[in-house]
PDB file of C-alpha atoms and ligand atoms in Angstrom:
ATOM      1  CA  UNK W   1     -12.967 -12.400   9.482  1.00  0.00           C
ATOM      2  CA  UNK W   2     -10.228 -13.885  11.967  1.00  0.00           C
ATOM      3  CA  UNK W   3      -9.060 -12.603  15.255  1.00  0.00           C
ATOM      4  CA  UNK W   4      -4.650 -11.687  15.210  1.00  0.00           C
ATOM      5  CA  UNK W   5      -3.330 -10.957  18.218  1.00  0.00           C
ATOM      6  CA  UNK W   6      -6.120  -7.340  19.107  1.00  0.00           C
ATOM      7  CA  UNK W   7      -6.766  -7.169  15.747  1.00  0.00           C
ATOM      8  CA  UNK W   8      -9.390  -8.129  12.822  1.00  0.00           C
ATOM      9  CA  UNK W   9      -8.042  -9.909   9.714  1.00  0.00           C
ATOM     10  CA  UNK W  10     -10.181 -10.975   5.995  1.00  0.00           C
ATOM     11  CA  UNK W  11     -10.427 -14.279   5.645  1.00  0.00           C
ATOM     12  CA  UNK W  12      -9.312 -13.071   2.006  1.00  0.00           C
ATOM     13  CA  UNK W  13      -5.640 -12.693   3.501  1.00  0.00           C
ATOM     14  CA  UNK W  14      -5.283 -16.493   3.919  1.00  0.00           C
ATOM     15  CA  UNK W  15      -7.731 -17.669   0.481  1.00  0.00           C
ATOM     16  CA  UNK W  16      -6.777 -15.139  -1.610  1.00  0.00           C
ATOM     17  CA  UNK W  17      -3.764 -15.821  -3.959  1.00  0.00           C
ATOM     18  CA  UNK W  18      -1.896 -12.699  -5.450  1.00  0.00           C
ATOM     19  CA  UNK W  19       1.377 -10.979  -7.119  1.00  0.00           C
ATOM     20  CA  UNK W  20       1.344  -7.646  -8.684  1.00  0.00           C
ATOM     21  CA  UNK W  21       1.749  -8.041 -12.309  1.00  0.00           C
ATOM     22  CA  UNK W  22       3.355  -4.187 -13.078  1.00  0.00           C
ATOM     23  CA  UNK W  23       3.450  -4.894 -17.106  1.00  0.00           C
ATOM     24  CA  UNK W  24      -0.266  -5.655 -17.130  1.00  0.00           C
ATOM     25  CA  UNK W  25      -1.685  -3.093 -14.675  1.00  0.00           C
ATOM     26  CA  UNK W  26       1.283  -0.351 -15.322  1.00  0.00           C
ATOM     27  CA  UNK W  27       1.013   0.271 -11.798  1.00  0.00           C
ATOM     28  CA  UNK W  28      -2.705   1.367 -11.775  1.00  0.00           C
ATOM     29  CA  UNK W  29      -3.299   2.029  -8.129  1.00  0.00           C
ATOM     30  CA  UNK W  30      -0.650   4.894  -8.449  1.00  0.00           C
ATOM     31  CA  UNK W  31      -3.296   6.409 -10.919  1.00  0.00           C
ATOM     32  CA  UNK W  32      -6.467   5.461  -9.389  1.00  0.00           C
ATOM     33  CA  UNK W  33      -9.469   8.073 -10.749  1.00  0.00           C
ATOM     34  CA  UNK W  34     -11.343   9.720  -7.727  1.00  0.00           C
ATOM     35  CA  UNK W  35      -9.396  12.819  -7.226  1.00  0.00           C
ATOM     36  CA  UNK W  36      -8.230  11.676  -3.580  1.00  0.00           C
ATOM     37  CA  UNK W  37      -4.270  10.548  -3.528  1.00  0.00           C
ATOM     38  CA  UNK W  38      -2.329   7.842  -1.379  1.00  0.00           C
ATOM     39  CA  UNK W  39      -4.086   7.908   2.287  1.00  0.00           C
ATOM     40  CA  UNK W  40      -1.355   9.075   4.955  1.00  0.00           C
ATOM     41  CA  UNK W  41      -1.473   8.641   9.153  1.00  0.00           C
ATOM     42  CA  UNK W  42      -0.976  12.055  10.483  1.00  0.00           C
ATOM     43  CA  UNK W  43       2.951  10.354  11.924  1.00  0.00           C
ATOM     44  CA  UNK W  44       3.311   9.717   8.549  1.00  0.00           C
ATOM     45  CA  UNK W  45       3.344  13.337   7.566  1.00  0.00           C
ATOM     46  CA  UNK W  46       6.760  14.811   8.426  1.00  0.00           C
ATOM     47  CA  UNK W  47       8.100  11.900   7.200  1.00  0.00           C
ATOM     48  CA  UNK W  48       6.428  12.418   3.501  1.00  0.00           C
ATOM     49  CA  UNK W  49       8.033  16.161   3.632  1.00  0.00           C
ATOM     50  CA  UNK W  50      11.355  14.603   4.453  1.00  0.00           C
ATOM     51  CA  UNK W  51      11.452  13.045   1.622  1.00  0.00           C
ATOM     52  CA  UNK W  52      10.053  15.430  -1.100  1.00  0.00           C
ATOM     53  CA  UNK W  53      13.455  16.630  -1.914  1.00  0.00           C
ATOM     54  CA  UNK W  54      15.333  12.941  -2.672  1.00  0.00           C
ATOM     55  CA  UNK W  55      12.176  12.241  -4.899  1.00  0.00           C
ATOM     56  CA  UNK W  56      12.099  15.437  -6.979  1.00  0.00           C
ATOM     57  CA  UNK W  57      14.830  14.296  -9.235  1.00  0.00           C
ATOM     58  CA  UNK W  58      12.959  11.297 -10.598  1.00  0.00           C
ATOM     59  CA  UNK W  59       9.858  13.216 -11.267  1.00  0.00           C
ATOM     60  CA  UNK W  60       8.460  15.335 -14.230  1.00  0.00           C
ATOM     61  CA  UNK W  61       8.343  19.110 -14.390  1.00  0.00           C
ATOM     62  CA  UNK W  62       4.632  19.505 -13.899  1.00  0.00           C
ATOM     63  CA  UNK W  63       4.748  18.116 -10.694  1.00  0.00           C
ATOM     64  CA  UNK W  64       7.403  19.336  -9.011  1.00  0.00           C
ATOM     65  CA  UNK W  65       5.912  22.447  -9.853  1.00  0.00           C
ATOM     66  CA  UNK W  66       3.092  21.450  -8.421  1.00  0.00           C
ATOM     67  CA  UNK W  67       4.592  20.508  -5.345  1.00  0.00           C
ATOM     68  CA  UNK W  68       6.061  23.862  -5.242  1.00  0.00           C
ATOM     69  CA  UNK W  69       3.211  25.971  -5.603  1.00  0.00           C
ATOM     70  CA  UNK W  70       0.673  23.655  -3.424  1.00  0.00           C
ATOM     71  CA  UNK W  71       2.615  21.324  -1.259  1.00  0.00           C
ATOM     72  CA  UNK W  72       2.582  17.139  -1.421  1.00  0.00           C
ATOM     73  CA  UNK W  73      -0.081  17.106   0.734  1.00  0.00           C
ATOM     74  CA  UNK W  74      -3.378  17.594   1.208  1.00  0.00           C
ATOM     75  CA  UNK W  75      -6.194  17.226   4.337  1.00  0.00           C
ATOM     76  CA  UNK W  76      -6.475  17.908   7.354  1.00  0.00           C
ATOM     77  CA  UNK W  77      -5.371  16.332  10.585  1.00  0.00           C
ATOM     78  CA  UNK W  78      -6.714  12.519  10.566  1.00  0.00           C
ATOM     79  CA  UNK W  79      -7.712  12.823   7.045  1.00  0.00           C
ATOM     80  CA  UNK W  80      -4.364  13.446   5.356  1.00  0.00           C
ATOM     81  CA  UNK W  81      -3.617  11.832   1.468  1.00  0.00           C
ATOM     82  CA  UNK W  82      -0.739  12.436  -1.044  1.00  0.00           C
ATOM     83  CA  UNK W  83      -1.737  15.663  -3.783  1.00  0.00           C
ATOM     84  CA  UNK W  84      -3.722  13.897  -6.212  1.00  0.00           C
ATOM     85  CA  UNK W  85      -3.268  15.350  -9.886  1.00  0.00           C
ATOM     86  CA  UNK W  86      -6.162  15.370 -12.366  1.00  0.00           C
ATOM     87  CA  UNK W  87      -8.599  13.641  -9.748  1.00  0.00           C
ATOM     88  CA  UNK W  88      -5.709  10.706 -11.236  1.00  0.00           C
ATOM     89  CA  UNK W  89      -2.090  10.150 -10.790  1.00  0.00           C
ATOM     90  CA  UNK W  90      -0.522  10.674  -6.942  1.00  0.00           C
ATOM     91  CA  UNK W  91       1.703  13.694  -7.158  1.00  0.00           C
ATOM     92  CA  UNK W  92       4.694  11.455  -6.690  1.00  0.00           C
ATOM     93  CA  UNK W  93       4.309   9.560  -9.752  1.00  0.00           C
ATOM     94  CA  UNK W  94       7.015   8.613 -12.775  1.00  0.00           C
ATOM     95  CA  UNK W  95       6.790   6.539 -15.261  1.00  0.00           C
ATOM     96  CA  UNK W  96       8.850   4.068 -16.404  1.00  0.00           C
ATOM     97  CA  UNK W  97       8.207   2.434 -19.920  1.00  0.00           C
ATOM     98  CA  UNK W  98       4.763   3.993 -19.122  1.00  0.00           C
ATOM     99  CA  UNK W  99       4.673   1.672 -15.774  1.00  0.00           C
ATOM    100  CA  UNK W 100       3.195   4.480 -12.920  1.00  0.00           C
ATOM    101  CA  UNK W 101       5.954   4.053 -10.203  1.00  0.00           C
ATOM    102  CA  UNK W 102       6.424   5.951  -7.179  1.00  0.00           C
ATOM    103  CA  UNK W 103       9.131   8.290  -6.548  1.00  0.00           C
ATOM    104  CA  UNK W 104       9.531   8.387  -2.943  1.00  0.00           C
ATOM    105  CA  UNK W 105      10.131   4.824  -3.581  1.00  0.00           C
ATOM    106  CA  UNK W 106      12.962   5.055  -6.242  1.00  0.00           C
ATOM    107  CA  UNK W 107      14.941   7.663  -3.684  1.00  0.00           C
ATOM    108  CA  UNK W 108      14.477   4.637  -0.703  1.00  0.00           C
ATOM    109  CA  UNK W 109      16.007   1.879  -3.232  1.00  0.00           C
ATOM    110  CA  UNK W 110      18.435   4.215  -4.276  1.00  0.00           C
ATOM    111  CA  UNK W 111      19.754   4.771  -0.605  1.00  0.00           C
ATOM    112  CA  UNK W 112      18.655   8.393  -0.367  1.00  0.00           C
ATOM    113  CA  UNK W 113      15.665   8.833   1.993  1.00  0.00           C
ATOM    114  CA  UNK W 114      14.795   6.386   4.943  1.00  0.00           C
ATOM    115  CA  UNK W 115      11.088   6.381   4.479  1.00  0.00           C
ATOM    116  CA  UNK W 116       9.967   4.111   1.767  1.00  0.00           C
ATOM    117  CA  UNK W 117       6.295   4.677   0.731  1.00  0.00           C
ATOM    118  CA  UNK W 118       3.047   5.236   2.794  1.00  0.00           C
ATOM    119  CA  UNK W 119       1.884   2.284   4.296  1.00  0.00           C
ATOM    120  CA  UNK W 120      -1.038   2.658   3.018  1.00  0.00           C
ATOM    121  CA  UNK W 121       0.623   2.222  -0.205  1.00  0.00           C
ATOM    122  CA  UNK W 122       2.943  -0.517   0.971  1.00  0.00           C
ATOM    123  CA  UNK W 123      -0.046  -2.524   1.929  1.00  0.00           C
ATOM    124  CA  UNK W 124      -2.643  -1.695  -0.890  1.00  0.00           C
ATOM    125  CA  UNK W 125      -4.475  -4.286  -2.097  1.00  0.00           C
ATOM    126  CA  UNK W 126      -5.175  -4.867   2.147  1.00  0.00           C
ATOM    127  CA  UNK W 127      -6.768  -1.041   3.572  1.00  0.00           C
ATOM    128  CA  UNK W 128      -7.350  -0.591   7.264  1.00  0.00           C
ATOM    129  CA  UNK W 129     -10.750   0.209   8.709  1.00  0.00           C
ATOM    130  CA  UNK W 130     -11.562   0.240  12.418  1.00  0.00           C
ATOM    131  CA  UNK W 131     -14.117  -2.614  13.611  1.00  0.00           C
ATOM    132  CA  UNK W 132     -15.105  -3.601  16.975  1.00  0.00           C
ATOM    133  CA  UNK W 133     -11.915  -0.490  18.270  1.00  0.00           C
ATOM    134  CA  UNK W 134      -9.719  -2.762  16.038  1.00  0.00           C
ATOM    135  CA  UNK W 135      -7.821  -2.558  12.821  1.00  0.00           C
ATOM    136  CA  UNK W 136      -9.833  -4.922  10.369  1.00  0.00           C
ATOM    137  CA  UNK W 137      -6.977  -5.992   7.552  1.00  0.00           C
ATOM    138  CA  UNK W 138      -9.733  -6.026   4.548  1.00  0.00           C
ATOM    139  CA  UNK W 139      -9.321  -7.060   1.113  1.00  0.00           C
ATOM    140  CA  UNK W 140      -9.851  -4.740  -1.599  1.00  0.00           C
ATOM    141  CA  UNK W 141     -10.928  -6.350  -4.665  1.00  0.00           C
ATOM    142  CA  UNK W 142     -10.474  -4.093  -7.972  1.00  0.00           C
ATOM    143  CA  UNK W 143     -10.492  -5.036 -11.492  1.00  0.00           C
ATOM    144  CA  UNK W 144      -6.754  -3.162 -12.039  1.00  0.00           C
ATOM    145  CA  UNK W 145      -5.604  -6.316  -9.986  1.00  0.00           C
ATOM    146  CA  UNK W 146      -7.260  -9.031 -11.963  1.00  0.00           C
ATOM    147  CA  UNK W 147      -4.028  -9.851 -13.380  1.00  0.00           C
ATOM    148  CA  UNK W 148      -2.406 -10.052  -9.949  1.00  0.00           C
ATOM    149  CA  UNK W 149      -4.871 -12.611  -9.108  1.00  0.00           C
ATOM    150  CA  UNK W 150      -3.973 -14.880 -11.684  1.00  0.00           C
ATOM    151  CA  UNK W 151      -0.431 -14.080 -11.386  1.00  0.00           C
ATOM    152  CA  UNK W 152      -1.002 -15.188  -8.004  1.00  0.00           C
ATOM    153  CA  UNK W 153      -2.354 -18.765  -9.239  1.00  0.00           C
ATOM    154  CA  UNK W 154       0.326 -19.613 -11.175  1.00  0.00           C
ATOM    155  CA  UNK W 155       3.005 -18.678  -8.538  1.00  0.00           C
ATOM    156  CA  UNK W 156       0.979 -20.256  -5.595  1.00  0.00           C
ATOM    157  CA  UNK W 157       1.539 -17.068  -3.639  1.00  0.00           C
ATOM    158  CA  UNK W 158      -1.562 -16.178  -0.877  1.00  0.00           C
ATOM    159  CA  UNK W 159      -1.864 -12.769  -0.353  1.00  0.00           C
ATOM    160  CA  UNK W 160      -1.042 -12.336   3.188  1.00  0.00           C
ATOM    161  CA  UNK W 161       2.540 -14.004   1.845  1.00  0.00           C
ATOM    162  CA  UNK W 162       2.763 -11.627  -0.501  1.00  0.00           C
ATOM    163  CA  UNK W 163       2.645  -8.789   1.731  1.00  0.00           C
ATOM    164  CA  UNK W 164       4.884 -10.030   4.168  1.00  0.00           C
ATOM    165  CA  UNK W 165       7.008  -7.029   4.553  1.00  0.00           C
ATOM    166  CA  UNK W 166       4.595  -4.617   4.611  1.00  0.00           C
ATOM    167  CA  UNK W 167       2.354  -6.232   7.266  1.00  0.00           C
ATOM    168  CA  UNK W 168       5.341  -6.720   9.620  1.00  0.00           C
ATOM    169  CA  UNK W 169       6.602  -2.955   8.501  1.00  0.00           C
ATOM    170  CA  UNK W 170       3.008  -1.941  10.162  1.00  0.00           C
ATOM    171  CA  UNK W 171       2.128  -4.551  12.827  1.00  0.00           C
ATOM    172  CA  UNK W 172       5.523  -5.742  14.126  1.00  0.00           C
ATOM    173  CA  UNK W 173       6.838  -9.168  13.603  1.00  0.00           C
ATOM    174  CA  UNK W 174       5.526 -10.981  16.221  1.00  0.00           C
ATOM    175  CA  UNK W 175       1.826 -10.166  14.782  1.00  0.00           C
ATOM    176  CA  UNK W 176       2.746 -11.762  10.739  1.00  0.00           C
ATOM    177  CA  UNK W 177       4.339 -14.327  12.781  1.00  0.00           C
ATOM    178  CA  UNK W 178       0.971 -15.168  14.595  1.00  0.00           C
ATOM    179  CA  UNK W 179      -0.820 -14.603  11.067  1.00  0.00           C
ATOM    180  CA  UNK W 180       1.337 -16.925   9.190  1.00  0.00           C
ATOM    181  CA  UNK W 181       1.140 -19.636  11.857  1.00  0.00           C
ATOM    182  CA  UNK W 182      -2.703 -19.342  11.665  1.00  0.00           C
ATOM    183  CA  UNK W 183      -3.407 -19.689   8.528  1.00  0.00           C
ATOM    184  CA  UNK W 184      -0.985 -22.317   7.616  1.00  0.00           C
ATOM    185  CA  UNK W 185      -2.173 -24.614  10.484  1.00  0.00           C
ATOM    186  CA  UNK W 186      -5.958 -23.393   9.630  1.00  0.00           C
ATOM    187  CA  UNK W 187      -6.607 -22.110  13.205  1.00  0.00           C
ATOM    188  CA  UNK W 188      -8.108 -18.748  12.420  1.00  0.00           C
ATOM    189  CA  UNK W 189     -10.774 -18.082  15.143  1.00  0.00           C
ATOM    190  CA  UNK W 190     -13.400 -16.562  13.504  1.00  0.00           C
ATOM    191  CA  UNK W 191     -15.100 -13.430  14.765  1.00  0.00           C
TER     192      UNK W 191
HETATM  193  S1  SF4 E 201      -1.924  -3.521  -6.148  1.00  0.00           S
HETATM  194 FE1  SF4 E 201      -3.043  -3.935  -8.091  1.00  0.00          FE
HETATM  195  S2  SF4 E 201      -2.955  -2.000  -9.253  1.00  0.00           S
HETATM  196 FE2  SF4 E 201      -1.364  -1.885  -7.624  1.00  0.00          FE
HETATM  197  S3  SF4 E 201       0.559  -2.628  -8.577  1.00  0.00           S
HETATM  198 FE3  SF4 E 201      -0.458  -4.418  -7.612  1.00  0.00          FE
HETATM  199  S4  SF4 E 201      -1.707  -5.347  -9.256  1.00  0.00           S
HETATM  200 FE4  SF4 E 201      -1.180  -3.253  -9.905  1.00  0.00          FE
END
């Protein structure tokens, strides 16, 4: 662990290398079994409504019927998470030559909502947990993203490189800016 800025990062951010590999995984953390979908922040909420109707094109039947009848979301106030189908795929999921890919996500590239994806989602394999009143950036190691790991080798990408944009979309840039010069001079202060 490593001190950015007030917050806690995993030393796995800087060691780590990685780049999703969609054709080997097919988008697995879309689908994850446990019967609990994408975690949201309550802010994050209206937002995900918002954008229900630009994403209904691009998925199937079943679930916009199932958005219909029970809502995208389910929870309660700092416990939110995308409808999860099956205890399996997020609610929001299509698939594309049977790659799991969001559709919230397909309606932001195609110009037609602002909001892209939850974070949470943006910044998966890195989850957030609270340490010391903090946000601890920890590395979530699961065997869907073996591939991404060795994908990661061969490109020579770390993993805090990797997910540039989505740890500047939720910390600002002035806290990947601090991360990046840490790590590549090798000053992380360890906690
Ligand atoms: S985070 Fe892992 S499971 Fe998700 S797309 Fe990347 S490699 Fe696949």
């Amino acid at each position: 662990m490593f001190t950015i800025l007030d917050n806690i990062a995993d030393e796995a951010l800087a060691t780590t290398k990685f780049a999703c590999d969609l054709g080997a995984c097919k988008g697995a953390c879309c689908t994850m079994p446990g019967g609990r979908g994408a975690p949201l922040d309550d802010a994050e909420v209206e937002l995900l409504n918002d954008a229900i109707p630009a994403s209904l094109p691009y998925l199937s039947e079943r679930n916009r019927a199932i958005i219909a009848a029970k809502g995208a979301i389910e929870g309660r106030p700092g416990d939110y998470a995308t409808r999860c189908i099956n205890r399996r795929d997020c609610v929001f999921v299509y698939y594309e030559n049977e790659v799991a890919k969001c559709a919230i996500e397909k309606a932001y590239f195609n110009g037609e909502v602002a909001f892209r994806k939850p974070l949470s989602c943006h910044l998966f394999p890195i989850r957030i947990d609270q340490v010391f009143d903090a946000d601890y950036l920890r590395y979530e190691q699961i065997d869907e993203c073996s591939e991404a790991l060795a994908n990661g080798e061969r490109k020579g990408i770390p993993l805090y490189r990797f997910l540039k944009e989505a740890i500047t979309r939720a910390y600002g840039e002035k806290f990947y800016k601090e991360l990046a010069t840490r790590i590549e001079k090798g000053q992380q202060k360890k906690v």
